[in-house]
Short mmCIF file of C-alpha atoms in Angstrom, two decimals:
data_model
loop_
_atom_site.label_atom_id
_atom_site.label_comp_id
_atom_site.label_asym_id
_atom_site.label_seq_id
_atom_site.Cartn_x
_atom_site.Cartn_y
_atom_site.Cartn_z
CA MET A 1 -18.77 14.23 32.95
CA LEU A 2 -17.87 10.56 33.51
CA SER A 3 -20.87 9.26 31.55
CA TYR A 4 -20.07 11.65 28.70
CA ALA A 5 -16.46 10.40 28.63
CA LEU A 6 -17.59 6.77 28.63
CA ARG A 7 -19.97 7.41 25.71
CA ARG A 8 -17.14 8.97 23.74
CA LEU A 9 -14.81 6.08 24.60
CA LEU A 10 -17.29 3.60 23.12
CA TYR A 11 -16.63 5.03 19.67
CA LEU A 12 -12.86 4.63 19.99
CA PRO A 13 -12.55 0.83 19.47
CA LEU A 14 -14.55 0.99 16.24
CA SER A 15 -12.39 3.84 14.95
CA LEU A 16 -9.20 1.98 15.81
CA PHE A 17 -10.50 -1.22 14.18
CA LEU A 18 -11.30 0.62 10.94
CA LEU A 19 -7.90 2.30 11.07
CA SER A 20 -6.17 -1.06 11.48
CA LEU A 21 -8.09 -2.44 8.48
CA LEU A 22 -7.01 0.55 6.42
CA CYS A 23 -3.33 0.15 7.33
CA PHE A 24 -3.45 -3.62 6.78
CA GLY A 25 -5.02 -3.03 3.38
CA LEU A 26 -2.29 -0.55 2.48
CA ARG A 27 0.27 -3.14 3.58
CA ALA A 28 -1.31 -5.71 1.26
CA ILE A 29 -1.45 -3.51 -1.87
CA THR A 30 1.93 -1.79 -1.62
CA PRO A 31 4.25 -2.69 -4.50
CA GLY A 32 7.18 -4.98 -3.96
CA ASP A 33 7.62 -8.38 -2.36
CA PRO A 34 7.84 -8.15 1.46
CA VAL A 35 9.23 -11.67 1.78
CA GLU A 36 12.02 -11.07 -0.73
CA SER A 37 12.95 -7.82 1.01
CA GLN A 38 13.50 -9.70 4.27
CA LEU A 39 15.76 -12.37 2.80
CA PRO A 40 19.47 -12.08 3.65
CA PRO A 41 21.48 -10.52 0.80
CA ALA A 42 23.49 -13.73 0.36
CA GLU A 43 20.33 -15.74 -0.29
CA SER A 44 18.80 -13.09 -2.55
CA ARG A 45 21.83 -13.29 -4.84
CA THR A 46 21.18 -17.02 -5.43
CA ALA A 47 17.92 -16.35 -7.27
CA SER A 48 19.51 -16.82 -10.69
CA SER A 49 22.45 -19.10 -9.93
CA LYS A 50 20.67 -21.51 -7.53
CA PRO A 51 16.90 -21.14 -8.10
CA ALA A 52 16.00 -24.29 -6.17
CA ALA A 53 17.89 -23.14 -3.07
CA TYR A 54 16.40 -19.66 -3.42
CA ASP A 55 12.90 -21.11 -3.70
CA ALA A 56 13.41 -23.13 -0.50
CA SER A 57 14.73 -20.03 1.32
CA TYR A 58 11.79 -17.99 0.07
CA ARG A 59 9.26 -20.54 1.30
CA ARG A 60 10.87 -20.68 4.74
CA ALA A 61 10.86 -16.89 5.01
CA ALA A 62 7.22 -16.68 3.87
CA ALA A 63 6.20 -19.22 6.50
CA ALA A 64 8.19 -17.43 9.21
CA LEU A 65 6.57 -14.10 8.35
CA GLY A 66 3.07 -15.59 8.15
CA TYR A 67 2.52 -14.93 4.45
CA ASP A 68 1.39 -18.51 3.91
CA LEU A 69 -1.74 -17.88 6.01
CA PRO A 70 -5.18 -16.66 4.88
CA THR A 71 -5.51 -12.90 4.65
CA PHE A 72 -8.45 -12.39 7.03
CA TYR A 73 -10.76 -14.25 9.38
CA PHE A 74 -13.02 -15.27 6.50
CA SER A 75 -13.03 -15.22 2.72
CA LEU A 76 -15.69 -15.15 0.02
CA ASN A 77 -14.27 -16.61 -3.19
CA ASN A 78 -15.21 -18.59 -6.23
CA ALA A 79 -16.05 -22.20 -5.40
CA ALA A 80 -13.53 -23.42 -7.99
CA LEU A 81 -10.66 -21.95 -5.97
CA PRO A 82 -9.25 -24.13 -3.16
CA ASP A 83 -9.10 -23.07 0.46
CA THR A 84 -5.35 -23.74 0.51
CA LEU A 85 -4.23 -21.35 -2.23
CA HIS A 86 -2.75 -19.03 0.40
CA ARG A 87 -0.13 -21.67 1.21
CA ILE A 88 1.63 -20.89 -2.06
CA GLY A 89 4.24 -18.46 -0.79
CA ARG A 90 5.32 -16.64 -3.95
CA PRO A 91 2.71 -14.13 -5.19
CA ALA A 92 3.53 -14.74 -8.87
CA GLU A 93 2.90 -18.48 -8.53
CA ARG A 94 -0.29 -17.80 -6.60
CA ARG A 95 -1.54 -15.50 -9.37
CA MET A 96 -0.71 -18.14 -11.99
CA LEU A 97 -2.65 -20.85 -10.15
CA ARG A 98 -5.59 -18.53 -9.59
CA ALA A 99 -5.74 -17.54 -13.27
CA LEU A 100 -5.60 -21.16 -14.51
CA THR A 101 -8.23 -22.29 -12.00
CA LEU A 102 -10.60 -19.47 -12.93
CA SER A 103 -10.04 -20.36 -16.58
CA SER A 104 -10.77 -24.08 -16.31
CA GLY A 105 -12.57 -24.51 -12.98
CA ASN A 106 -10.62 -27.77 -12.41
CA TRP A 107 -8.37 -27.23 -9.40
CA PRO A 108 -7.16 -30.87 -9.04
CA ALA A 109 -5.86 -30.79 -12.61
CA VAL A 110 -4.27 -27.36 -12.06
CA GLN A 111 -2.59 -28.68 -8.93
CA ASP A 112 -1.11 -31.65 -10.83
CA TYR A 113 0.12 -29.27 -13.53
CA TYR A 114 1.73 -27.03 -10.90
CA LEU A 115 3.56 -29.94 -9.27
CA ALA A 116 4.80 -31.15 -12.66
CA VAL A 117 6.09 -27.69 -13.59
CA ARG A 118 7.88 -27.32 -10.24
CA GLN A 119 9.43 -30.76 -10.63
CA LEU A 120 10.82 -29.73 -13.99
CA ALA A 121 11.82 -26.21 -12.97
CA PHE A 122 13.66 -27.11 -9.78
CA GLY A 123 14.91 -30.57 -10.65
CA GLU A 124 18.50 -31.37 -11.43
CA ASP A 125 20.09 -29.23 -14.14
CA THR A 126 21.02 -31.75 -16.80
CA GLU A 127 22.05 -31.39 -20.40
CA ALA A 128 18.76 -32.92 -21.47
CA GLY A 129 16.82 -30.14 -19.74
CA ILE A 130 18.84 -27.22 -21.07
CA ASN A 131 15.87 -26.07 -23.17
CA SER A 132 12.92 -27.16 -21.07
CA ILE A 133 14.00 -26.03 -17.57
CA PRO A 134 14.12 -22.25 -18.38
CA VAL A 135 10.65 -22.52 -19.97
CA ALA A 136 9.30 -24.29 -16.87
CA ARG A 137 10.66 -21.54 -14.61
CA ARG A 138 8.93 -18.93 -16.74
CA LEU A 139 5.69 -20.94 -16.58
CA LEU A 140 5.64 -20.54 -12.80
CA LEU A 141 5.45 -16.76 -13.27
CA GLN A 142 3.00 -16.68 -16.18
CA ASP A 143 -0.62 -15.86 -15.27
CA ASP A 144 -2.06 -15.50 -18.80
CA PRO A 145 -3.70 -18.81 -19.84
CA LYS A 146 -3.06 -18.15 -23.55
CA ALA A 147 0.61 -17.39 -22.90
CA VAL A 148 0.83 -20.52 -20.72
CA ALA A 149 -0.57 -22.64 -23.55
CA ALA A 150 1.94 -21.19 -26.01
CA ALA A 151 4.85 -21.78 -23.61
CA VAL A 152 3.78 -25.39 -22.94
CA ASN A 153 3.56 -26.05 -26.69
CA SER A 154 7.09 -24.65 -27.07
CA LEU A 155 8.51 -27.32 -24.74
CA PRO A 156 10.59 -29.97 -26.53
CA ASP A 157 9.08 -33.43 -26.99
CA ASP A 158 11.35 -35.19 -24.55
CA GLN A 159 10.90 -37.29 -21.44
CA LEU A 160 11.40 -34.35 -19.04
CA SER A 161 8.70 -32.18 -20.60
CA GLN A 162 6.13 -34.93 -21.15
CA PRO A 163 4.58 -34.78 -17.61
CA VAL A 164 4.04 -31.01 -17.93
CA LYS A 165 2.36 -31.36 -21.32
CA ALA A 166 0.17 -34.20 -20.12
CA ALA A 167 -0.88 -32.29 -16.99
CA PHE A 168 -1.70 -29.17 -18.98
CA SER A 169 -3.83 -31.24 -21.38
CA GLN A 170 -5.81 -32.46 -18.38
CA VAL A 171 -6.36 -28.84 -17.32
CA MET A 172 -7.73 -27.90 -20.73
CA ASP A 173 -9.69 -31.09 -21.43
CA GLY A 174 -11.11 -31.52 -17.93
CA SER A 175 -12.71 -28.10 -17.71
CA GLN A 176 -15.40 -27.71 -15.03
CA ARG A 177 -16.58 -24.22 -15.75
CA HIS A 178 -19.90 -24.73 -13.98
CA ARG A 179 -18.02 -24.45 -10.67
CA LEU A 180 -17.12 -20.88 -11.56
CA LEU A 181 -20.76 -19.89 -11.05
CA LEU A 182 -20.82 -20.86 -7.37
CA PRO A 183 -19.56 -18.75 -4.44
CA ALA A 184 -17.82 -20.23 -1.41
CA PHE A 185 -17.67 -18.73 2.10
CA ARG A 186 -14.80 -20.01 4.22
CA TRP A 187 -14.01 -19.32 7.87
CA HIS A 188 -10.29 -19.34 8.70
CA GLY A 189 -10.33 -18.48 12.39
CA ALA A 190 -7.51 -16.68 14.16
CA GLN A 191 -4.79 -18.25 12.01
CA ASN A 192 -4.71 -15.44 9.48
CA GLN A 193 -2.36 -12.65 8.46
CA TYR A 194 -4.46 -9.81 9.87
CA HIS A 195 -4.75 -11.40 13.31
CA HIS A 196 -1.01 -12.08 13.57
CA TRP A 197 -0.16 -8.62 12.23
CA LEU A 198 -2.48 -6.98 14.77
CA LEU A 199 -0.94 -8.94 17.65
CA ARG A 200 2.54 -7.87 16.56
CA ILE A 201 1.43 -4.23 16.35
CA LEU A 202 -0.10 -4.39 19.83
CA SER A 203 3.15 -5.84 21.19
CA GLY A 204 5.18 -3.03 19.60
CA ASP A 205 6.67 -5.09 16.77
CA PHE A 206 6.25 -3.03 13.59
CA GLY A 207 8.58 -5.15 11.48
CA ASN A 208 11.92 -4.26 9.92
CA SER A 209 12.90 -1.56 7.50
CA TYR A 210 13.37 -2.60 3.87
CA LEU A 211 16.36 -0.27 3.46
CA ASP A 212 18.65 -1.19 6.35
CA ARG A 213 16.70 -4.05 8.02
CA ARG A 214 16.66 -2.21 11.35
CA PRO A 215 13.51 -2.47 13.51
CA VAL A 216 10.91 0.11 12.51
CA ALA A 217 10.18 0.92 16.17
CA SER A 218 13.84 1.81 16.75
CA LYS A 219 14.01 4.16 13.77
CA ILE A 220 10.73 5.87 14.67
CA GLY A 221 11.79 6.22 18.31
CA GLN A 222 15.00 8.00 17.33
CA ALA A 223 13.20 10.41 15.01
CA MET A 224 10.24 10.99 17.32
CA ARG A 225 12.14 12.79 20.06
CA TRP A 226 13.47 15.41 17.65
CA THR A 227 10.07 16.02 16.10
CA ILE A 228 8.44 16.34 19.53
CA LEU A 229 11.10 18.85 20.54
CA LEU A 230 10.78 20.88 17.33
CA ASN A 231 6.98 20.88 17.04
CA GLY A 232 6.44 21.19 20.79
CA ILE A 233 8.41 24.44 20.89
CA ALA A 234 6.66 25.67 17.74
CA ILE A 235 3.17 24.96 19.11
CA LEU A 236 4.03 26.57 22.45
CA LEU A 237 5.25 29.66 20.61
CA VAL A 238 2.09 29.79 18.51
CA TYR A 239 -0.15 29.87 21.57
CA LEU A 240 2.07 32.25 23.53
CA VAL A 241 1.82 34.76 20.67
CA SER A 242 -1.66 34.09 19.29
CA LEU A 243 -3.67 34.02 22.52
CA PRO A 244 -2.83 37.56 23.70
CA VAL A 245 -2.90 38.94 20.14
CA GLY A 246 -6.34 37.44 19.46
CA LEU A 247 -7.80 38.50 22.80
CA TYR A 248 -6.51 42.07 22.70
CA ALA A 249 -7.49 42.46 19.04
CA ALA A 250 -11.05 41.55 20.11
CA GLY A 251 -10.94 43.74 23.22
CA TYR A 252 -9.62 46.72 21.24
CA ARG A 253 -11.39 45.99 17.98
CA GLY A 254 -11.12 48.72 15.40
CA SER A 255 -8.00 50.15 17.05
CA ARG A 256 -4.60 50.57 15.44
CA PHE A 257 -3.38 47.45 17.20
CA ASP A 258 -6.24 45.46 15.72
CA ARG A 259 -5.67 46.78 12.19
CA TYR A 260 -1.89 46.55 12.19
CA SER A 261 -1.77 43.09 13.78
CA THR A 262 -4.39 41.81 11.32
CA THR A 263 -2.44 43.14 8.32
CA LEU A 264 0.89 41.78 9.54
CA LEU A 265 -0.48 38.36 10.43
CA PHE A 266 -2.24 37.92 7.11
CA ILE A 267 0.94 38.89 5.25
CA LEU A 268 2.80 36.21 7.19
CA PHE A 269 0.00 33.74 6.55
CA GLY A 270 0.32 34.31 2.80
CA LEU A 271 4.05 33.57 2.71
CA PRO A 272 4.74 29.85 2.12
CA SER A 273 6.84 28.47 4.94
CA PHE A 274 8.99 26.30 2.66
CA TRP A 275 9.88 29.39 0.58
CA ILE A 276 10.80 31.42 3.67
CA ALA A 277 12.77 28.44 5.00
CA THR A 278 14.73 28.25 1.76
CA LEU A 279 15.46 31.99 1.86
CA VAL A 280 16.63 32.08 5.46
CA THR A 281 18.88 29.04 4.98
CA ASN A 282 20.51 30.75 2.00
CA TYR A 283 20.92 34.20 3.56
CA PHE A 284 21.27 33.61 7.31
CA THR A 285 23.30 30.40 7.46
CA THR A 286 25.99 30.88 4.80
CA PRO A 287 28.94 33.31 4.80
CA ALA A 288 28.35 34.24 1.12
CA PHE A 289 26.05 37.13 2.10
CA GLY A 290 27.84 38.09 5.30
CA MET A 291 24.86 37.17 7.47
CA ASP A 292 25.72 33.68 8.72
CA PHE A 293 24.06 34.27 12.08
CA PHE A 294 22.82 30.71 12.54
CA PRO A 295 24.16 27.20 11.88
CA SER A 296 22.75 25.69 8.74
CA MET A 297 21.81 22.07 9.36
CA GLY A 298 20.79 19.59 12.05
CA PHE A 299 20.25 20.02 15.77
CA GLY A 300 23.92 20.50 16.66
CA ASP A 301 26.35 18.29 18.53
CA ILE A 302 26.76 18.95 22.26
CA PRO A 303 30.28 18.17 23.58
CA ASP A 304 30.64 15.72 26.43
CA GLY A 305 30.58 17.44 29.79
CA ALA A 306 29.12 20.67 28.39
CA SER A 307 27.14 22.87 30.79
CA TRP A 308 23.40 23.36 30.43
CA TRP A 309 23.98 26.91 29.18
CA THR A 310 26.27 25.66 26.41
CA ALA A 311 23.75 22.97 25.46
CA LEU A 312 20.96 25.56 25.43
CA LYS A 313 22.95 27.88 23.16
CA ILE A 314 23.78 25.10 20.70
CA ARG A 315 20.24 23.76 20.57
CA GLY A 316 18.69 27.23 20.49
CA SER A 317 20.85 28.42 17.59
CA HIS A 318 19.94 25.34 15.54
CA LEU A 319 16.23 25.41 16.45
CA PHE A 320 15.49 29.13 16.04
CA LEU A 321 14.98 29.23 12.26
CA PRO A 322 13.03 25.95 11.84
CA VAL A 323 10.80 26.77 14.83
CA MET A 324 9.98 30.21 13.43
CA CYS A 325 9.28 28.76 9.98
CA LEU A 326 6.93 26.19 11.52
CA ALA A 327 5.17 28.65 13.84
CA TYR A 328 4.56 31.85 11.89
CA PRO A 329 1.87 30.52 9.47
CA SER A 330 -0.27 29.55 12.48
CA PHE A 331 -0.14 32.96 14.16
CA ALA A 332 -2.91 34.36 11.95
CA TYR A 333 -4.94 31.15 11.97
CA VAL A 334 -5.15 30.80 15.74
CA SER A 335 -5.40 34.48 16.62
CA ARG A 336 -8.14 35.26 14.07
CA HIS A 337 -10.25 32.31 15.20
CA LEU A 338 -9.90 33.43 18.79
CA ARG A 339 -10.65 37.07 17.91
CA ARG A 340 -13.86 36.19 16.07
CA SER A 341 -15.09 34.02 18.93
CA ALA A 342 -14.09 36.59 21.55
CA VAL A 343 -15.89 39.41 19.69
CA LYS A 344 -19.14 37.43 19.94
CA GLU A 345 -18.59 36.82 23.64
CA LEU A 346 -17.92 40.52 24.33
CA ASP A 347 -21.47 41.29 23.21
CA GLN A 348 -22.99 38.92 25.77
CA ALA A 349 -24.83 40.09 28.86
CA TYR A 350 -22.36 38.57 31.33
CA VAL A 351 -19.62 40.85 29.96
CA THR A 352 -21.80 43.90 30.58
CA THR A 353 -22.39 42.64 34.12
CA ALA A 354 -18.66 42.23 34.67
CA ARG A 355 -18.04 45.80 33.49
CA LEU A 356 -20.69 47.13 35.86
CA LYS A 357 -18.90 45.33 38.68
CA GLY A 358 -15.80 47.36 37.89
CA LEU A 359 -13.61 44.64 36.41
CA SER A 360 -10.83 45.84 34.14
CA ARG A 361 -10.70 44.97 30.46
CA SER A 362 -7.83 42.54 31.00
CA GLN A 363 -9.70 40.77 33.79
CA ILE A 364 -12.78 40.42 31.60
CA LEU A 365 -10.77 39.10 28.66
CA TRP A 366 -8.61 36.60 30.54
CA LYS A 367 -10.96 35.43 33.31
CA HIS A 368 -14.34 35.37 31.53
CA VAL A 369 -14.12 35.75 27.76
CA LEU A 370 -11.18 33.39 27.14
CA ARG A 371 -12.90 30.34 28.61
CA ASN A 372 -16.11 30.86 26.67
CA ALA A 373 -14.26 31.76 23.46
CA SER A 374 -11.83 28.85 23.66
CA PHE A 375 -13.72 26.37 21.46
CA PRO A 376 -11.59 27.20 18.38
CA ILE A 377 -8.46 26.75 20.50
CA ILE A 378 -9.67 23.38 21.72
CA THR A 379 -10.41 22.35 18.15
CA LEU A 380 -6.84 23.18 17.16
CA LEU A 381 -5.52 21.32 20.19
CA GLY A 382 -7.28 18.21 18.86
CA GLY A 383 -4.67 18.07 16.14
CA LEU A 384 -1.78 18.65 18.52
CA PHE A 385 -0.78 15.00 18.98
CA PRO A 386 -0.62 14.03 15.29
CA ALA A 387 1.26 17.27 14.58
CA LEU A 388 3.83 16.42 17.24
CA LEU A 389 4.62 13.10 15.58
CA ALA A 390 3.93 13.74 11.91
CA GLY A 391 6.35 16.64 11.84
CA SER A 392 6.88 18.87 8.85
CA VAL A 393 8.37 17.07 5.89
CA LEU A 394 9.45 20.20 4.02
CA ILE A 395 10.92 22.06 7.00
CA GLU A 396 12.83 19.03 8.21
CA ARG A 397 14.13 18.37 4.70
CA ILE A 398 15.28 21.97 4.19
CA PHE A 399 17.06 22.19 7.54
CA ASN A 400 18.20 18.53 7.41
CA LEU A 401 16.59 17.65 10.73
CA PRO A 402 16.43 13.91 11.55
CA GLY A 403 12.77 13.96 12.61
CA MET A 404 9.60 12.14 11.60
CA GLY A 405 9.08 14.25 8.49
CA GLN A 406 12.57 13.44 7.24
CA LEU A 407 12.03 9.77 8.05
CA LEU A 408 8.70 9.74 6.17
CA TYR A 409 10.28 11.37 3.13
CA THR A 410 13.21 8.96 3.07
CA ALA A 411 10.91 5.95 3.51
CA ALA A 412 8.51 7.08 0.78
CA VAL A 413 11.30 7.76 -1.72
CA GLY A 414 13.00 4.45 -0.91
CA ARG A 415 9.69 2.51 -0.90
CA ASP A 416 10.28 1.49 2.69
CA TRP A 417 6.63 0.60 3.19
CA PRO A 418 6.79 -0.79 6.77
CA ILE A 419 7.88 2.66 8.00
CA VAL A 420 5.34 4.51 5.86
CA ILE A 421 2.44 2.32 7.00
CA THR A 422 3.53 2.49 10.65
CA LEU A 423 3.66 6.28 10.50
CA VAL A 424 0.17 6.34 8.95
CA LEU A 425 -1.07 4.06 11.74
CA LEU A 426 0.53 6.17 14.49
CA ASN A 427 -0.82 9.36 12.97
CA GLY A 428 -4.33 7.89 12.87
CA LEU A 429 -4.09 6.69 16.47
CA LEU A 430 -2.98 10.09 17.68
CA THR A 431 -5.67 11.84 15.63
CA ALA A 432 -8.33 9.67 17.28
CA ALA A 433 -6.81 10.37 20.72
CA GLY A 434 -6.63 14.11 20.00
CA LEU A 435 -10.28 14.24 18.91
CA LEU A 436 -11.31 12.34 22.03
CA LEU A 437 -9.42 14.76 24.25
CA ALA A 438 -10.95 17.69 22.37
CA ASP A 439 -14.45 16.28 23.03
CA LEU A 440 -13.67 15.92 26.73
CA ALA A 441 -12.25 19.46 26.80
CA TYR A 442 -15.48 20.75 25.21
CA ALA A 443 -17.50 19.10 27.95
CA PHE A 444 -15.20 20.49 30.64
CA THR A 445 -15.34 24.02 29.21
CA ASP A 446 -19.07 24.14 28.48
CA PRO A 447 -21.37 21.91 30.60
CA ARG A 448 -24.08 22.13 27.95
CA VAL A 449 -22.02 19.90 25.66
CA ARG A 450 -22.42 16.87 27.91
CA LEU A 451 -26.12 17.57 28.45
CA GLY A 452 -27.20 16.68 24.93
CA GLY A 453 -30.93 16.68 25.61
CA ALA A 454 -30.82 19.91 27.62
CA THR A 455 -28.82 21.68 24.96
CA THR A 456 -31.32 20.67 22.30
CA PHE A 457 -34.18 21.94 24.49
CA ILE A 458 -32.47 25.28 25.07
CA ASN A 459 -31.76 25.73 21.38
CA ASN A 460 -35.35 24.89 20.44
CA ALA A 461 -36.71 27.21 23.11
CA ALA A 462 -34.57 30.04 21.79
#
């Protein structure tokens, strides 16, 4: 058993590494500017009135957040591109420099042009530069070489604009396009964005929310406890109902209980949970229909000093409808999987032996058949951990429950990408952990699973 567990654990680091690469890639391609979203509101408002001060604030924030570092441990780029392009903090300026360099192949000339444009764009606002300074600021955001050439030609022929025009002429006249044909491999070491991001994740620092600038870990922690409570009760209810229904449907196959339970469970399985949730909130939580048996929204507020019975009544009345809406679609799924597996086990020779020994049907089902027919149940348990944290977006939205599903919906609508990516990462981690535990449970339930060679021999012999 220990060697089997160790073999399975060897696959876990690779899975987690690939998952971290996926989440880091999502972080890199999500729309929006992460540096700008972290700037204080007072500094963000100076973008138009005081562009030089805003540019300095942006550069400081980019350096503090590590966005002026290389993306990964190594890079494979065009040889014409410099190994310091990542130090340009603003993505628009970085795209402009990359486009001009890939157009001319002459990075030193492009660098001189960039410095000249910045000097003009963020220099002193004088009356002489009233026409040239706005054009220079637009040039920093322009990544189309043809549009750049047109904008440079539109600059007035004055002393302020002359360095920009001269530098751009050097870019065009000093073309070194042969460098565009060569690749360049560069090693950046541990000073890169992925390495720093991974260290922060491992230390529990998931960043700040774009919407309210609160720590992501704090917001997830508050929502997690409600989702664990809601989904934990729902999963417990599913197994408390489905296990006996599935076993007894197999033990009394063909009986009225088997037929009626199958029909009822499949009817429930065919009813969308979000539709049922909408109906019950309209009919059973509002006085308009005279059936306001349950409170409508949230988990309920427990008064200070309330007894445990009062707290149980408040929580139970608020949880009853969402728990039922989460649980009932799984009744048919779990019970039918267990029934099918149990029916196969009831035809085995060991069941006949147990009957000859005088064991009752319940003893056979619960003591012998359940363990050997539990593979489908173990498979479903593998998804238990991600289900506990992922929550149900629709159910939590309909009942206005402040859980992980509600948090995911709010973050996705508001483009709060740090929360979305963190939830994807946590869900992947828990999925990997659930699958590992399912593998170990297989080996514990059936010894043949951990004896790979012996199992193959037995199957071939059969």
